[in-house]
């Protein structure tokens, strides 16, 4: 297809060039030069930039400028393209102040004038502050050949001894070792634990789609991130926390979508839960809640909520965190996000759209950047409460480990974002009968 496209372009050049010779006043232009970034990524205190530009009217090198926050910080000339309209790529690095920046690509000095053709947000490496005890105990994880994420217990030559999702020990000689991650993203539920069920959408699948998008977006900013599960298998809560502990992240974000509320509300019933006694977890939750509700403000639905909406602290009667994600992650700021209610058909319909899945992931990333780079407190909505209810799921009972090696068809089929989103679409198409689901979001013990 690519070769065919070039052939058509060449014909277009000839067709347009011919009349230009007899009627020069019309001008030879086939169009303005075009360009876009391929990558804008923080690397330490600098920002690495690459892009592709092309000029339909010229086979000359192009002059481009890189702007950071509106200031031109670098000008460069590309290599000569292979011919008229052929793409030519460039790569450079710009030093900048620590923080969030807007990086733009401007094409210089052609007949169309200077034009800014692409802008991206970029961040230098956020300041890292990890509890020394957490750092000291971090051993890294092995991502096995089937994509299963397993905390490393020991290394002997090429052999890794790892903790399986269901809490067994296994020794593997293949896989990808990941030593640290700035962010650990937990896709809630999985396998036999589906989480909340909405019309045409199942929470475990949506959680994974959003979690994968968050990792992709963070990595594209140069911020390392690791999922706790990469496809549809069961992972007890304790194992998820062990994965986070093994990676000593700045923050541990567990992505969920809610079930149960029936009270009509003028605004989304978004809930974000923070960990007891962790001010940075609370601040992250307050910022996350604020960003999520703001993001949903552009959309309408028959919102529902409960009294727990906001950034809240949910305790057991013992006085510690109800959620194992928090309880098993001492020293690591952790939050649990419940963006919308999947049990509400109106909100489930929103989340079946790729646009909303992207929006949620973008919002999580924006909130994390705000958490890193500001000392803002976020929203004050939310409450602290004691709740002894437990779903009885999220534990090790009846847990069956997924295959760790080999080319599991299940792993292959479900490990790509595109296929996940296609699956969500198929589920939506199959859903014919709206139903009420009254269970609250389970499996967060
Ligand atoms: Zn859930």
Short mmCIF file of C-alpha atoms and ligand atoms in Angstrom, two decimals:
data_model
loop_
_atom_site.label_atom_id
_atom_site.label_comp_id
_atom_site.label_asym_id
_atom_site.label_seq_id
_atom_site.Cartn_x
_atom_site.Cartn_y
_atom_site.Cartn_z
CA UNK A 1 0.00 0.00 0.00
CA UNK A 2 2.87 2.32 0.80
CA UNK A 3 4.45 1.86 -2.65
CA UNK A 4 1.12 2.40 -4.31
CA UNK A 5 0.68 5.62 -2.36
CA UNK A 6 4.04 6.93 -3.55
CA UNK A 7 3.22 6.06 -7.14
CA UNK A 8 -0.01 8.02 -6.96
CA UNK A 9 1.85 10.95 -5.43
CA UNK A 10 4.36 10.97 -8.32
CA UNK A 11 1.57 11.02 -10.87
CA UNK A 12 0.02 13.90 -8.98
CA UNK A 13 3.31 15.81 -9.12
CA UNK A 14 3.53 15.36 -12.89
CA UNK A 15 -0.09 16.19 -13.48
CA UNK A 16 0.08 19.39 -11.49
CA UNK A 17 3.52 20.43 -12.71
CA UNK A 18 2.60 20.33 -16.39
CA UNK A 19 0.05 23.16 -16.47
CA UNK A 20 2.28 25.24 -14.19
CA UNK A 21 4.78 25.64 -17.06
CA UNK A 22 2.20 27.25 -19.30
CA UNK A 23 0.47 29.25 -16.62
CA UNK A 24 3.12 30.23 -14.05
CA UNK A 25 0.88 32.81 -12.41
CA UNK A 26 -1.10 29.99 -10.83
CA UNK A 27 2.00 28.92 -8.96
CA UNK A 28 3.62 25.53 -8.73
CA UNK A 29 2.46 24.69 -5.24
CA UNK A 30 0.91 21.38 -4.52
CA UNK A 31 0.41 22.25 -0.93
CA UNK A 32 2.07 23.52 2.16
CA UNK A 33 4.89 21.54 3.75
CA UNK A 34 3.59 19.24 6.44
CA UNK A 35 5.10 17.76 9.51
CA UNK A 36 4.44 16.21 12.86
CA UNK A 37 6.24 14.87 15.86
CA UNK A 38 6.86 11.16 16.10
CA UNK A 39 8.11 11.44 19.66
CA UNK A 40 8.34 14.09 22.36
CA UNK A 41 9.72 12.51 25.49
CA UNK A 42 11.46 13.65 28.61
CA UNK A 43 14.89 12.13 29.15
CA UNK A 44 16.20 13.28 32.50
CA UNK A 45 16.33 17.09 32.38
CA UNK A 46 16.00 17.30 28.61
CA UNK A 47 13.32 16.56 26.05
CA UNK A 48 14.02 14.23 23.18
CA UNK A 49 12.21 15.18 20.01
CA UNK A 50 11.82 13.45 16.68
CA UNK A 51 9.51 14.07 13.80
CA UNK A 52 8.85 13.76 10.11
CA UNK A 53 8.38 16.58 7.61
CA UNK A 54 7.69 16.68 3.90
CA UNK A 55 7.25 19.34 1.26
CA UNK A 56 5.17 18.42 -1.79
CA UNK A 57 6.77 21.26 -3.78
CA UNK A 58 10.40 20.64 -3.06
CA UNK A 59 13.17 18.10 -2.80
CA UNK A 60 15.31 20.44 -0.68
CA UNK A 61 16.17 20.13 2.97
CA UNK A 62 13.63 21.81 5.27
CA UNK A 63 14.27 24.26 8.08
CA UNK A 64 12.37 23.56 11.26
CA UNK A 65 12.30 25.12 14.70
CA UNK A 66 11.49 23.56 18.04
CA UNK A 67 9.54 25.80 20.41
CA UNK A 68 9.25 25.19 24.12
CA UNK A 69 6.47 27.12 25.86
CA UNK A 70 6.29 29.50 22.90
CA UNK A 71 10.03 30.26 22.78
CA UNK A 72 12.14 29.08 19.88
CA UNK A 73 14.89 27.01 21.50
CA UNK A 74 16.38 25.26 18.52
CA UNK A 75 16.53 25.57 14.75
CA UNK A 76 17.69 22.75 12.55
CA UNK A 77 17.89 21.79 8.92
CA UNK A 78 16.78 18.34 7.91
CA UNK A 79 18.63 16.06 5.53
CA UNK A 80 17.61 16.31 1.89
CA UNK A 81 14.54 14.20 1.21
CA UNK A 82 14.69 11.50 -1.45
CA UNK A 83 12.49 13.54 -3.78
CA UNK A 84 9.52 15.86 -4.03
CA UNK A 85 7.12 15.23 -1.18
CA UNK A 86 9.25 12.47 0.30
CA UNK A 87 9.25 12.32 4.09
CA UNK A 88 12.43 13.22 5.90
CA UNK A 89 12.86 12.69 9.60
CA UNK A 90 14.81 14.56 12.23
CA UNK A 91 15.84 13.91 15.81
CA UNK A 92 17.16 16.31 18.39
CA UNK A 93 17.30 16.95 22.11
CA UNK A 94 16.44 20.23 23.80
CA UNK A 95 17.53 21.11 27.30
CA UNK A 96 14.89 22.79 29.41
CA UNK A 97 13.88 23.66 32.95
CA UNK A 98 12.41 20.88 35.06
CA UNK A 99 8.64 20.71 34.75
CA UNK A 100 5.78 20.48 32.30
CA UNK A 101 6.25 22.04 28.90
CA UNK A 102 4.43 22.59 25.63
CA UNK A 103 6.69 21.61 22.76
CA UNK A 104 5.83 22.73 19.23
CA UNK A 105 7.18 22.03 15.75
CA UNK A 106 7.37 25.01 13.39
CA UNK A 107 8.23 24.84 9.70
CA UNK A 108 10.32 27.82 8.62
CA UNK A 109 10.70 29.99 5.59
CA UNK A 110 8.72 28.30 2.84
CA UNK A 111 6.32 30.10 0.54
CA UNK A 112 3.57 29.62 3.09
CA UNK A 113 5.47 31.46 5.83
CA UNK A 114 6.38 30.09 9.24
CA UNK A 115 3.80 27.64 10.40
CA UNK A 116 3.41 25.69 13.62
CA UNK A 117 2.26 22.23 12.60
CA UNK A 118 2.26 20.14 15.78
CA UNK A 119 2.37 20.64 19.55
CA UNK A 120 2.72 18.10 22.34
CA UNK A 121 2.89 18.22 26.10
CA UNK A 122 6.15 17.05 27.55
CA UNK A 123 7.61 16.65 30.97
CA UNK A 124 11.13 16.35 32.22
CA UNK A 125 11.62 13.51 34.69
CA UNK A 126 9.38 14.29 37.67
CA UNK A 127 11.13 14.58 41.04
CA UNK A 128 11.24 11.18 42.67
CA UNK A 129 10.71 10.59 46.33
CA UNK A 130 10.35 6.98 47.37
CA UNK A 131 10.30 5.71 50.93
CA UNK A 132 13.84 4.32 51.56
CA UNK A 133 12.38 1.15 53.08
CA UNK A 134 10.30 0.56 49.95
CA UNK A 135 13.33 1.16 47.73
CA UNK A 136 15.49 -1.16 49.82
CA UNK A 137 13.04 -4.06 49.48
CA UNK A 138 12.30 -3.66 45.76
CA UNK A 139 13.48 -6.67 43.76
CA UNK A 140 11.94 -5.94 40.35
CA UNK A 141 9.50 -8.06 38.38
CA UNK A 142 9.81 -10.56 35.58
CA UNK A 143 7.34 -10.20 32.73
CA UNK A 144 7.09 -13.82 31.62
CA UNK A 145 6.86 -14.88 27.96
CA UNK A 146 3.06 -14.94 28.25
CA UNK A 147 3.02 -11.43 29.70
CA UNK A 148 2.36 -12.43 33.30
CA UNK A 149 3.90 -9.94 35.73
CA UNK A 150 5.68 -11.75 38.56
CA UNK A 151 7.66 -10.25 41.46
CA UNK A 152 11.23 -11.56 41.55
CA UNK A 153 12.12 -13.50 44.70
CA UNK A 154 15.66 -14.42 43.68
CA UNK A 155 18.08 -14.67 40.78
CA UNK A 156 20.55 -17.50 40.17
CA UNK A 157 22.52 -17.07 36.96
CA UNK A 158 19.88 -16.87 34.23
CA UNK A 159 17.16 -18.30 36.42
CA UNK A 160 14.59 -16.09 38.07
CA UNK A 161 12.56 -17.39 40.96
CA UNK A 162 9.28 -15.51 40.92
CA UNK A 163 6.00 -15.26 42.76
CA UNK A 164 3.12 -16.38 40.57
CA UNK A 165 -0.21 -14.52 40.58
CA UNK A 166 -1.73 -17.17 42.85
CA UNK A 167 1.17 -16.97 45.29
CA UNK A 168 3.24 -19.99 44.28
CA UNK A 169 6.96 -19.97 43.47
CA UNK A 170 8.18 -20.70 39.95
CA UNK A 171 11.61 -20.64 38.32
CA UNK A 172 11.97 -19.26 34.81
CA UNK A 173 14.94 -18.69 32.54
CA UNK A 174 13.13 -16.45 30.07
CA UNK A 175 11.15 -13.25 30.28
CA UNK A 176 11.81 -9.52 30.55
CA UNK A 177 13.22 -8.21 33.81
CA UNK A 178 11.83 -4.84 34.91
CA UNK A 179 13.80 -3.36 37.77
CA UNK A 180 11.78 -0.26 38.66
CA UNK A 181 8.74 1.71 37.48
CA UNK A 182 7.76 5.26 38.34
CA UNK A 183 4.10 4.26 38.23
CA UNK A 184 2.42 0.89 38.74
CA UNK A 185 -1.00 0.70 37.11
CA UNK A 186 -3.36 -1.97 38.35
CA UNK A 187 -6.15 -3.13 36.05
CA UNK A 188 -8.74 -4.20 38.63
CA UNK A 189 -10.21 -7.74 38.63
CA UNK A 190 -9.50 -10.28 35.88
CA UNK A 191 -10.14 -13.92 35.02
CA UNK A 192 -13.07 -15.36 36.96
CA UNK A 193 -13.48 -12.06 38.83
CA UNK A 194 -15.27 -9.78 36.42
CA UNK A 195 -15.95 -6.82 38.70
CA UNK A 196 -18.93 -4.62 37.98
CA UNK A 197 -21.07 -5.61 35.01
CA UNK A 198 -22.81 -3.04 32.89
CA UNK A 199 -24.85 -3.18 29.74
CA UNK A 200 -22.48 -4.44 27.07
CA UNK A 201 -19.38 -3.90 29.14
CA UNK A 202 -17.50 -5.79 31.83
CA UNK A 203 -15.37 -3.95 34.32
CA UNK A 204 -12.29 -6.19 34.15
CA UNK A 205 -11.97 -5.58 30.39
CA UNK A 206 -12.54 -1.86 30.59
CA UNK A 207 -10.07 -1.58 33.48
CA UNK A 208 -7.41 -3.26 31.36
CA UNK A 209 -8.07 -1.08 28.31
CA UNK A 210 -7.78 2.10 30.37
CA UNK A 211 -4.74 0.81 32.29
CA UNK A 212 -2.97 -0.10 29.03
CA UNK A 213 -3.71 3.36 27.65
CA UNK A 214 -2.32 5.01 30.79
CA UNK A 215 0.90 3.01 30.54
CA UNK A 216 1.22 3.87 26.85
CA UNK A 217 0.70 7.58 27.52
CA UNK A 218 3.11 7.67 30.47
CA UNK A 219 5.78 5.82 28.51
CA UNK A 220 5.35 8.25 25.61
CA UNK A 221 6.18 11.04 28.07
CA UNK A 222 9.30 9.18 29.18
CA UNK A 223 7.80 8.04 32.50
CA UNK A 224 8.22 4.33 33.17
CA UNK A 225 5.03 2.48 34.04
CA UNK A 226 4.14 -1.16 34.60
CA UNK A 227 0.82 -3.00 34.59
CA UNK A 228 0.01 -5.55 37.29
CA UNK A 229 -1.75 -7.76 34.75
CA UNK A 230 -1.53 -7.65 30.98
CA UNK A 231 -4.46 -9.80 29.95
CA UNK A 232 -7.49 -11.54 31.37
CA UNK A 233 -6.28 -13.67 34.27
CA UNK A 234 -6.93 -13.64 37.96
CA UNK A 235 -4.59 -11.80 40.30
CA UNK A 236 -5.33 -11.70 44.04
CA UNK A 237 -5.05 -8.28 45.64
CA UNK A 238 -2.01 -9.25 47.72
CA UNK A 239 -0.09 -10.19 44.58
CA UNK A 240 -0.95 -6.85 42.98
CA UNK A 241 0.52 -5.10 46.01
CA UNK A 242 3.59 -7.36 45.88
CA UNK A 243 4.13 -6.33 42.26
CA UNK A 244 3.99 -2.67 43.27
CA UNK A 245 6.37 -3.27 46.18
CA UNK A 246 8.82 -5.03 43.85
CA UNK A 247 8.96 -1.96 41.60
CA UNK A 248 9.14 0.81 44.27
CA UNK A 249 6.96 3.22 42.29
CA UNK A 250 6.26 6.86 43.13
CA UNK A 251 2.59 5.93 43.08
CA UNK A 252 0.36 2.87 42.69
CA UNK A 253 -2.92 3.47 40.83
CA UNK A 254 -5.65 0.83 40.80
CA UNK A 255 -8.12 1.41 37.96
CA UNK A 256 -11.74 0.39 38.63
CA UNK A 257 -15.23 1.27 37.45
CA UNK A 258 -18.05 1.28 39.89
CA UNK A 259 -21.26 -0.58 40.47
CA UNK A 260 -24.25 -0.16 42.71
CA UNK A 261 -25.29 3.47 43.01
CA UNK A 262 -28.91 4.34 42.15
CA UNK A 263 -29.24 7.86 43.53
CA UNK A 264 -29.61 10.40 40.73
CA UNK A 265 -26.94 13.08 40.78
CA UNK A 266 -26.26 16.37 39.03
CA UNK A 267 -22.62 15.38 38.59
CA UNK A 268 -20.68 12.13 38.10
CA UNK A 269 -20.46 9.96 41.21
CA UNK A 270 -16.72 9.49 40.74
CA UNK A 271 -14.91 8.00 43.74
CA UNK A 272 -11.19 7.90 44.43
CA UNK A 273 -9.95 6.15 47.57
CA UNK A 274 -6.72 7.00 49.32
CA UNK A 275 -4.61 5.19 51.89
CA UNK A 276 -4.85 5.89 55.61
CA UNK A 277 -1.97 7.92 57.05
CA UNK A 278 -0.47 8.72 53.63
CA UNK A 279 -0.75 12.46 52.87
CA UNK A 280 0.61 12.03 49.34
CA UNK A 281 -1.94 9.31 48.64
CA UNK A 282 -4.69 11.63 49.85
CA UNK A 283 -3.41 14.56 47.79
CA UNK A 284 -3.16 12.36 44.69
CA UNK A 285 -6.73 11.14 45.25
CA UNK A 286 -8.08 14.69 45.64
CA UNK A 287 -6.35 15.85 42.46
CA UNK A 288 -7.44 12.69 40.61
CA UNK A 289 -11.06 13.14 41.67
CA UNK A 290 -11.06 16.79 40.63
CA UNK A 291 -9.52 16.04 37.23
CA UNK A 292 -11.92 13.17 36.57
CA UNK A 293 -15.07 15.12 37.37
CA UNK A 294 -13.79 18.08 35.32
CA UNK A 295 -13.10 15.79 32.37
CA UNK A 296 -16.61 14.32 32.51
CA UNK A 297 -18.13 17.80 32.61
CA UNK A 298 -18.16 17.88 28.80
CA UNK A 299 -20.36 14.78 28.65
CA UNK A 300 -23.89 14.18 29.72
CA UNK A 301 -25.37 11.08 31.29
CA UNK A 302 -27.99 10.25 33.87
CA UNK A 303 -25.32 10.33 36.57
CA UNK A 304 -25.69 8.39 39.80
CA UNK A 305 -23.73 8.65 43.02
CA UNK A 306 -23.55 7.59 46.64
CA UNK A 307 -22.49 9.49 49.75
CA UNK A 308 -18.95 8.21 49.08
CA UNK A 309 -18.43 10.39 46.00
CA UNK A 310 -15.23 12.39 46.10
CA UNK A 311 -11.79 11.52 47.42
CA UNK A 312 -12.56 9.29 50.38
CA UNK A 313 -10.96 7.15 53.03
CA UNK A 314 -12.65 3.80 53.62
CA UNK A 315 -11.60 2.08 56.81
CA UNK A 316 -12.29 -1.28 58.42
CA UNK A 317 -13.61 -1.45 61.95
CA UNK A 318 -10.04 -2.23 63.03
CA UNK A 319 -9.20 1.33 61.92
CA UNK A 320 -6.97 0.41 59.00
CA UNK A 321 -7.71 0.54 55.28
CA UNK A 322 -10.58 -1.59 53.99
CA UNK A 323 -8.89 -2.02 50.62
CA UNK A 324 -6.01 -4.46 50.37
CA UNK A 325 -4.43 -2.34 47.64
CA UNK A 326 -3.77 0.22 50.38
CA UNK A 327 -3.32 -2.12 53.34
CA UNK A 328 -0.71 -4.30 51.61
CA UNK A 329 1.23 -1.33 50.21
CA UNK A 330 2.83 0.38 53.21
CA UNK A 331 5.07 3.29 52.25
CA UNK A 332 3.71 3.52 48.69
CA UNK A 333 1.11 6.21 47.92
CA UNK A 334 -1.75 4.21 46.45
CA UNK A 335 -5.13 5.25 45.09
CA UNK A 336 -8.16 3.40 43.72
CA UNK A 337 -10.12 5.16 40.99
CA UNK A 338 -13.81 4.60 40.22
CA UNK A 339 -14.35 6.90 37.24
CA UNK A 340 -18.05 6.18 36.59
CA UNK A 341 -20.79 3.64 37.37
CA UNK A 342 -20.84 0.79 34.87
CA UNK A 343 -23.99 -0.52 36.55
CA UNK A 344 -25.74 2.59 35.28
CA UNK A 345 -26.71 1.96 31.61
CA UNK A 346 -26.27 5.63 30.75
CA UNK A 347 -22.69 5.70 32.05
CA UNK A 348 -21.88 2.26 30.60
CA UNK A 349 -22.89 3.63 27.19
CA UNK A 350 -20.32 6.40 27.59
CA UNK A 351 -17.53 4.01 28.50
CA UNK A 352 -18.14 1.78 25.50
CA UNK A 353 -16.78 4.65 23.41
CA UNK A 354 -13.06 4.65 22.68
CA UNK A 355 -13.13 8.44 23.08
CA UNK A 356 -14.14 8.11 26.73
CA UNK A 357 -11.58 5.38 27.37
CA UNK A 358 -8.92 7.72 25.97
CA UNK A 359 -10.31 10.61 27.99
CA UNK A 360 -10.11 8.64 31.21
CA UNK A 361 -6.51 7.59 30.52
CA UNK A 362 -5.50 11.16 29.59
CA UNK A 363 -7.14 12.37 32.78
CA UNK A 364 -5.25 9.91 34.95
CA UNK A 365 -1.98 11.00 33.33
CA UNK A 366 -2.81 14.72 33.73
CA UNK A 367 -3.67 14.20 37.38
CA UNK A 368 -0.41 12.36 38.02
CA UNK A 369 1.58 15.16 36.36
CA UNK A 370 -0.24 17.72 38.48
CA UNK A 371 0.48 15.63 41.57
CA UNK A 372 4.18 15.48 40.76
CA UNK A 373 4.69 19.06 39.69
CA UNK A 374 2.47 21.03 42.05
CA UNK A 375 1.69 21.00 45.73
CA UNK A 376 -1.99 21.61 45.11
CA UNK A 377 -4.53 19.84 47.29
CA UNK A 378 -7.26 19.14 44.74
CA UNK A 379 -10.92 18.78 45.63
CA UNK A 380 -12.11 18.73 49.22
CA UNK A 381 -15.20 16.64 48.41
CA UNK A 382 -15.19 13.22 50.04
CA UNK A 383 -15.40 11.72 53.48
CA UNK A 384 -13.81 9.34 55.90
CA UNK A 385 -15.93 6.38 56.97
CA UNK A 386 -15.83 2.93 58.47
CA UNK A 387 -17.25 0.10 56.39
CA UNK A 388 -16.97 -3.50 57.48
CA UNK A 389 -18.45 -4.91 54.27
CA UNK A 390 -16.27 -7.31 52.33
CA UNK A 391 -17.01 -8.91 49.00
CA UNK A 392 -15.05 -12.07 49.84
CA UNK A 393 -13.25 -11.91 46.50
CA UNK A 394 -9.76 -10.73 45.63
CA UNK A 395 -8.18 -13.46 47.76
CA UNK A 396 -6.31 -16.68 46.93
CA UNK A 397 -9.19 -19.17 47.31
CA UNK A 398 -9.66 -21.18 44.13
CA UNK A 399 -6.97 -19.19 42.35
CA UNK A 400 -5.53 -20.92 39.25
CA UNK A 401 -2.31 -19.56 37.78
CA UNK A 402 -2.22 -18.56 34.11
CA UNK A 403 0.47 -20.11 31.89
CA UNK A 404 3.78 -18.35 32.51
CA UNK A 405 5.61 -19.60 29.43
CA UNK A 406 4.70 -20.63 25.90
CA UNK A 407 2.49 -18.80 23.50
CA UNK A 408 -0.77 -18.94 25.33
CA UNK A 409 -3.54 -18.31 22.78
CA UNK A 410 -5.43 -16.50 25.49
CA UNK A 411 -2.48 -14.21 26.19
CA UNK A 412 -1.91 -13.52 22.52
CA UNK A 413 -5.53 -12.82 21.82
CA UNK A 414 -6.10 -10.51 24.73
CA UNK A 415 -2.82 -8.71 25.10
CA UNK A 416 -3.31 -5.96 22.58
CA UNK A 417 -5.26 -2.85 23.21
CA UNK A 418 -6.91 -2.90 19.81
CA UNK A 419 -8.30 -6.37 20.38
CA UNK A 420 -9.53 -5.40 23.81
CA UNK A 421 -11.36 -2.43 22.41
CA UNK A 422 -12.80 -4.55 19.62
CA UNK A 423 -14.03 -6.98 22.25
CA UNK A 424 -15.73 -4.17 24.14
CA UNK A 425 -17.40 -3.17 20.90
CA UNK A 426 -18.62 -6.72 20.31
CA UNK A 427 -19.96 -6.93 23.84
CA UNK A 428 -21.84 -3.72 23.26
CA UNK A 429 -23.32 -5.07 20.05
CA UNK A 430 -24.48 -8.22 21.82
CA UNK A 431 -26.16 -6.36 24.65
CA UNK A 432 -29.84 -6.23 23.85
CA UNK A 433 -31.55 -6.10 27.20
CA UNK A 434 -30.78 -3.37 29.70
CA UNK A 435 -30.73 -4.68 33.24
CA UNK A 436 -30.16 -3.34 36.69
CA UNK A 437 -27.10 -4.55 38.53
CA UNK A 438 -27.19 -3.78 42.18
CA UNK A 439 -23.93 -5.23 43.43
CA UNK A 440 -21.29 -2.77 44.54
CA UNK A 441 -17.89 -3.01 42.90
CA UNK A 442 -16.47 -6.19 44.45
CA UNK A 443 -13.04 -7.77 44.72
CA UNK A 444 -11.14 -4.94 46.23
CA UNK A 445 -10.34 -6.73 49.47
ZN1 LIG B 1 -13.73 -2.87 40.54
#
